[in-house]
């Protein structure tokens, strides 16, 4: 401690306004401390893995219900041992405590990585410029920088998940080999995650495990329990994520840990996280990072982005990649970064967090704040950085390129890529039939608990049925009642379909969950469509049969069982067609406001072209007859119901003459005299159900297919290079 204190005194005397964090160490338990005399040394190579010295094996049995990864015996990183040796002593494990399962991690190296996105930046298309770095098993590597510095882009480039508009140059190595990361070997957590609020934490993770892992259902419980334990979610395992009317849902910190636990059910070797501290307060952020540190201690390789952190959180990082405008200003251990800023002339002040100091030095937005303070004649000093930010960035970049740290990184990259380590293999996926069954059951559970999904629609539809039925009750069966009954059928079909738009918010939430699962290859458009269709059928049938029974008898339709069943089936198919239309529109817009506005507009146009306000044969030909009257599903539903009711009926005219039901309807609605016409209308409705689902499949596939196709192209290019 005397040697460190003398270094701190010399350092403090060199700058009156700033000092190293080591100079303000209260005791030897401060977690920033390295070994005495090592403050100015470059990055240590003690933690580089030597493949020939270890027998870590990443073999995974394809299609097995449980991976057979052997425990990695790569020695722990010295940075971890430094943190543990210098930090407060850890409390002993209580009796019966679950020991975290060891994971065989993997080394990741990126070399001369450049990413260009056309039109992304004002002066250059290069979002990331010639970045070099690496991540080792059992360590946390953080990519830090101000907003729009290229953090997320670099993370996605390393993981092979760039947007289709981005182009990547450079090389990415996994265990020393230029190969892509197969399914199950890595996990990626997005910044914005979509969770299912009507499920408990354990249920959500269990269904995620069923979607991701092959094998039997009962064998996934241990995987889920391991993920819950790894992310410290035991106290919330049986709580609803979104809460209910008498209980609040989980906070942002727990939700963020749930999204990470969803990826942990695959037991990945590498975990990428985009902004793990996004929207978290200081306490939740510290708990998150301590949990991730515990996860890294099991051997998993963690790479994540971060905008800003507290001093306590900063001390938990192993390595830091500092970016500004796509340029790498530093890569190495966190303490070496503090020394790098000091060598460049920007030492960290005594009372300032290191991450705050870094961002203050490289964030150009602070120049405007300083200019504003000068205009107000405010003498407040924000930092020890007393020069233009652009100059500071260039100074830091130039200092890093000529430093021993940059040379050390290059040497480490050479060592890690010199020999190929264990090859990561895919862990296998759940079968298509299994995933359809899981999604169907999960959707049924969500719909039964989410009252806004179908229960509200059932209530609204019953209220509408009662209103329309009571308004048109007591019509009788005379010739004069035909026109009025046509109006009742039109009002029932049109308004019931229009009220179904109330399910748009819930459907949009379900599509967003699908999009998140599709990006991680947990689901697919065909699986989602079948699951959503099969789960919606019971609820739509409940709505159709309850509303049809009330409406049928209130307006006095013919009392025959066969006719009643046709009415129920007709209305049921009408609701299915409307569900398909909603799926297409919501998939197209991905926005509640525009989806509802588009659906209301489509329904109004279809109601005008359905043949009630003006007979279909009398509609103007170019637009309203062709194609609108043939596209409107209202037309076929109303036609089928009226043909079901009035064909093979007659009405007396005077005492001798009678007219058929078809003739009675000619002046009110256009129907066909063919006795099989009502079944043809049902066939058209069924074809519309299939047609809208096909269109929805195309939209869902291309909605996320671009990112997926780019990932496949990247993997194919890597495979071609390896064969050469």
XYZ file of C-alpha atoms in Angstrom, residues 141-482:
342
model
C -16.241 -7.333 -22.406
C -18.114 -4.051 -22.659
C -18.450 -1.804 -25.718
C -18.848 1.751 -24.416
C -19.357 5.085 -26.100
C -21.761 7.993 -26.500
C -24.939 7.835 -28.533
C -24.471 7.122 -32.266
C -20.913 5.939 -31.727
C -21.451 2.511 -33.330
C -21.774 0.356 -30.192
C -24.816 -1.661 -31.237
C -23.582 -1.919 -34.814
C -20.281 -3.406 -33.686
C -22.081 -5.836 -31.389
C -24.379 -6.969 -34.193
C -21.462 -7.286 -36.598
C -19.621 -9.595 -34.212
C -22.760 -11.687 -33.690
C -23.566 -11.762 -37.425
C -26.915 -10.000 -37.014
C -26.472 -6.842 -39.068
C -29.362 -5.215 -40.859
C -29.734 -5.964 -44.563
C -28.653 -2.425 -45.471
C -25.288 -2.811 -43.696
C -22.096 -4.204 -45.212
C -19.357 -5.706 -43.101
C -15.657 -5.931 -43.898
C -13.098 -7.725 -41.784
C -12.952 -11.044 -39.985
C -14.593 -12.606 -36.945
C -13.033 -15.662 -35.301
C -14.700 -18.048 -32.855
C -12.232 -20.274 -31.012
C -9.613 -19.326 -33.570
C -11.672 -20.356 -36.615
C -13.384 -18.124 -39.174
C -16.765 -19.742 -38.859
C -20.238 -18.612 -37.940
C -21.815 -19.325 -34.595
C -24.370 -22.128 -35.025
C -27.812 -22.219 -33.482
C -27.725 -22.639 -29.732
C -24.061 -21.742 -29.327
C -24.785 -18.076 -28.669
C -27.581 -15.875 -27.413
C -28.482 -12.322 -28.378
C -30.603 -10.034 -26.195
C -32.091 -7.006 -27.931
C -32.333 -3.593 -26.329
C -36.109 -3.579 -26.639
C -37.538 -6.938 -25.609
C -41.131 -8.116 -25.745
C -42.339 -10.239 -22.866
C -45.729 -11.870 -22.336
C -47.295 -10.116 -19.381
C -50.062 -12.674 -18.819
C -47.564 -15.471 -18.064
C -45.534 -16.035 -14.952
C -41.746 -15.942 -15.155
C -41.487 -19.716 -14.903
C -44.199 -20.262 -17.525
C -42.590 -17.793 -19.919
C -39.181 -19.460 -19.658
C -40.700 -22.929 -19.847
C -42.497 -22.185 -23.107
C -39.312 -20.576 -24.441
C -37.406 -23.756 -23.603
C -40.024 -25.866 -25.373
C -39.687 -23.707 -28.492
C -35.893 -23.801 -28.515
C -34.794 -27.211 -27.277
C -35.492 -30.667 -28.689
C -36.642 -33.529 -26.512
C -39.549 -34.190 -24.199
C -41.485 -31.549 -22.304
C -40.669 -32.826 -18.816
C -36.922 -32.681 -19.467
C -36.902 -28.889 -19.895
C -37.742 -28.054 -16.288
C -34.175 -28.377 -15.051
C -32.990 -26.034 -17.808
C -35.583 -23.456 -16.813
C -34.691 -23.702 -13.132
C -31.004 -23.208 -13.987
C -31.855 -20.052 -15.964
C -34.003 -18.721 -13.111
C -31.194 -19.332 -10.642
C -28.538 -17.835 -12.926
C -30.448 -14.543 -13.219
C -31.556 -14.429 -9.549
C -35.253 -14.651 -10.404
C -36.260 -17.184 -7.761
C -38.380 -14.691 -5.811
C -40.344 -13.775 -8.943
C -40.672 -17.189 -10.596
C -44.399 -17.573 -9.865
C -45.391 -13.942 -10.400
C -47.093 -12.643 -13.523
C -44.729 -10.581 -15.629
C -47.356 -7.972 -16.415
C -49.314 -8.306 -13.200
C -53.096 -8.080 -13.039
C -55.752 -5.697 -11.822
C -54.827 -6.191 -8.134
C -51.052 -6.477 -8.506
C -48.416 -4.507 -10.366
C -46.187 -6.214 -12.874
C -42.460 -6.724 -12.529
C -40.164 -3.729 -12.745
C -37.782 -3.002 -15.585
C -34.832 -4.625 -13.823
C -36.608 -7.960 -13.409
C -37.976 -7.772 -16.950
C -34.488 -7.209 -18.310
C -33.189 -10.238 -16.433
C -36.084 -12.334 -17.761
C -35.150 -11.441 -21.333
C -31.584 -12.593 -20.634
C -32.812 -15.773 -18.935
C -34.799 -16.603 -22.071
C -31.512 -16.899 -23.970
C -29.860 -18.844 -21.156
C -32.208 -21.811 -21.543
C -30.067 -22.813 -24.535
C -26.980 -22.706 -22.296
C -25.017 -20.645 -24.833
C -21.234 -20.400 -24.918
C -21.390 -16.703 -25.898
C -23.975 -14.148 -24.833
C -24.437 -10.800 -26.585
C -26.516 -8.142 -24.808
C -27.449 -4.788 -26.274
C -27.668 -2.267 -23.416
C -28.298 -4.538 -20.402
C -28.761 -1.413 -18.227
C -31.337 0.151 -20.539
C -33.958 2.073 -18.495
C -32.585 0.793 -15.169
C -31.941 2.828 -12.041
C -28.625 2.666 -10.207
C -29.661 -0.123 -7.813
C -31.182 -2.271 -10.569
C -28.130 -1.638 -12.747
C -25.755 -2.793 -10.035
C -27.850 -5.897 -9.363
C -27.910 -6.644 -13.089
C -24.130 -6.378 -13.442
C -23.463 -8.452 -10.332
C -25.758 -11.122 -11.764
C -23.947 -11.014 -15.104
C -20.626 -11.201 -13.281
C -21.840 -14.344 -11.559
C -22.918 -15.709 -14.944
C -19.488 -14.963 -16.430
C -17.827 -16.804 -13.555
C -19.452 -20.019 -14.818
C -17.342 -19.760 -18.007
C -19.743 -17.996 -20.372
C -18.307 -15.307 -22.662
C -20.220 -12.026 -22.233
C -20.092 -9.156 -24.727
C -22.447 -6.232 -24.293
C -22.851 -2.540 -24.981
C -23.336 0.168 -22.410
C -23.792 3.900 -22.556
C -22.866 4.909 -19.034
C -22.280 3.247 -15.691
C -21.669 4.053 -12.071
C -18.299 3.619 -10.390
C -19.353 0.331 -8.797
C -20.584 -1.079 -12.092
C -17.461 0.084 -13.909
C -15.299 -1.886 -11.494
C -17.000 -5.137 -12.531
C -15.912 -4.937 -16.183
C -12.960 -7.005 -17.389
C -12.287 -5.265 -20.693
C -13.595 -2.166 -22.372
C -13.845 -1.184 -26.024
C -14.268 2.579 -26.196
C -15.846 3.975 -29.368
C -16.508 7.458 -30.678
C -17.944 8.080 -34.151
C -17.000 4.528 -35.085
C -13.344 4.932 -34.118
C -11.760 2.712 -31.494
C -10.161 4.972 -28.893
C -9.113 2.142 -26.617
C -9.412 -1.590 -26.110
C -8.089 -3.350 -23.056
C -8.614 -3.805 -19.352
C -10.612 -1.179 -17.508
C -7.701 0.002 -15.357
C -5.511 0.303 -18.417
C -8.161 2.583 -19.925
C -7.815 4.955 -16.964
C -4.077 4.969 -17.470
C -4.546 5.549 -21.210
C -6.591 8.703 -20.581
C -3.990 9.887 -18.114
C -1.181 9.329 -20.620
C -3.141 11.274 -23.238
C -3.457 14.224 -20.877
C -6.968 13.607 -19.566
C -6.658 12.138 -16.056
C -9.848 11.249 -14.244
C -10.795 13.799 -11.543
C -11.100 12.704 -7.941
C -14.853 13.074 -7.532
C -15.920 11.775 -10.948
C -16.934 8.348 -12.173
C -14.559 6.884 -14.786
C -17.329 6.224 -17.305
C -18.622 9.790 -16.872
C -15.113 11.083 -17.464
C -14.689 8.963 -20.602
C -17.958 10.127 -22.102
C -17.251 13.728 -21.149
C -13.989 13.580 -23.074
C -15.366 11.958 -26.266
C -18.966 13.199 -26.462
C -19.268 16.205 -28.775
C -22.584 17.197 -27.207
C -20.709 18.639 -24.231
C -19.238 21.358 -26.454
C -22.671 22.901 -26.846
C -23.272 22.750 -23.105
C -19.982 24.537 -22.409
C -20.826 27.154 -25.030
C -24.187 27.747 -23.349
C -22.518 28.175 -19.963
C -20.061 30.686 -21.407
C -22.952 32.676 -22.847
C -24.483 32.752 -19.358
C -21.108 33.776 -17.907
C -21.102 30.674 -15.752
C -17.644 29.752 -14.502
C -18.646 26.193 -13.545
C -16.047 23.653 -14.675
C -17.551 20.382 -15.881
C -14.352 18.434 -16.259
C -10.599 18.521 -16.437
C -10.815 18.204 -20.245
C -10.035 21.775 -21.253
C -10.050 21.476 -25.029
C -12.424 20.883 -27.918
C -13.944 17.394 -27.930
C -12.883 16.701 -31.512
C -9.273 17.459 -30.573
C -9.565 15.212 -27.521
C -10.890 12.357 -29.662
C -8.044 12.678 -32.150
C -5.520 12.830 -29.306
C -6.905 9.718 -27.634
C -7.023 7.816 -30.922
C -3.463 8.761 -31.857
C -2.200 7.913 -28.377
C -3.843 4.503 -28.473
C -2.485 3.577 -31.910
C 1.081 4.181 -30.734
C 0.636 2.680 -27.274
C 1.794 -0.634 -25.892
C -1.860 -1.541 -25.310
C -2.594 -1.545 -29.060
C 0.452 -3.729 -29.706
C -0.660 -6.056 -26.927
C -4.103 -6.403 -28.498
C -2.571 -7.279 -31.871
C -0.337 -9.888 -30.255
C -3.283 -11.371 -28.397
C -5.315 -11.570 -31.614
C -2.432 -13.410 -33.285
C -2.271 -15.878 -30.419
C -6.015 -16.492 -30.387
C -6.242 -16.996 -34.164
C -3.038 -18.982 -34.566
C -4.630 -22.304 -33.625
C -8.206 -23.470 -33.947
C -9.931 -24.529 -30.771
C -13.015 -26.689 -30.226
C -15.604 -26.267 -32.967
C -19.021 -25.185 -31.760
C -21.834 -27.353 -33.037
C -25.558 -26.795 -33.236
C -27.613 -28.118 -30.342
C -30.580 -29.019 -32.475
C -34.032 -27.457 -32.659
C -37.471 -28.473 -31.573
C -39.563 -30.039 -34.318
C -42.059 -28.014 -36.326
C -45.001 -29.974 -34.940
C -43.762 -29.483 -31.401
C -43.400 -25.741 -31.858
C -46.887 -25.469 -33.375
C -48.340 -27.355 -30.404
C -46.397 -25.191 -27.938
C -47.437 -21.930 -29.592
C -51.055 -23.073 -29.795
C -51.186 -23.983 -26.111
C -49.335 -20.822 -25.095
C -51.683 -18.647 -27.160
C -54.706 -20.385 -25.646
C -53.363 -19.642 -22.184
C -52.679 -16.002 -23.091
C -56.128 -15.520 -24.625
C -57.833 -17.041 -21.621
C -56.021 -14.649 -19.262
C -55.924 -11.539 -21.435
C -59.418 -10.107 -21.120
C -58.755 -7.490 -23.776
C -58.040 -10.143 -26.394
C -61.300 -12.105 -26.863
C -63.356 -11.703 -23.698
C -63.876 -7.995 -24.363
C -64.785 -8.775 -27.961
C -67.254 -11.392 -26.738
C -68.916 -8.843 -24.453
C -69.049 -6.199 -27.186
C -70.431 -8.670 -29.706
C -73.135 -9.821 -27.302
C -74.126 -6.213 -26.570
C -74.292 -5.509 -30.307
C -76.378 -8.636 -30.865
C -78.824 -7.627 -28.175
C -79.100 -4.110 -29.575
C -79.648 -5.213 -33.172
C -81.896 -8.094 -32.143
C -84.178 -5.975 -29.973
C -84.377 -3.217 -32.587
C -85.476 -5.703 -35.277
C -87.520 -8.046 -33.071
C -91.123 -8.968 -33.800
C -90.835 -8.780 -37.598
C -93.058 -11.748 -38.362
C -92.896 -13.682 -41.645
C -94.927 -11.518 -44.001
C -93.739 -10.183 -47.328
C -93.222 -6.746 -45.819
C -90.714 -8.125 -43.307
C -88.216 -9.231 -45.965
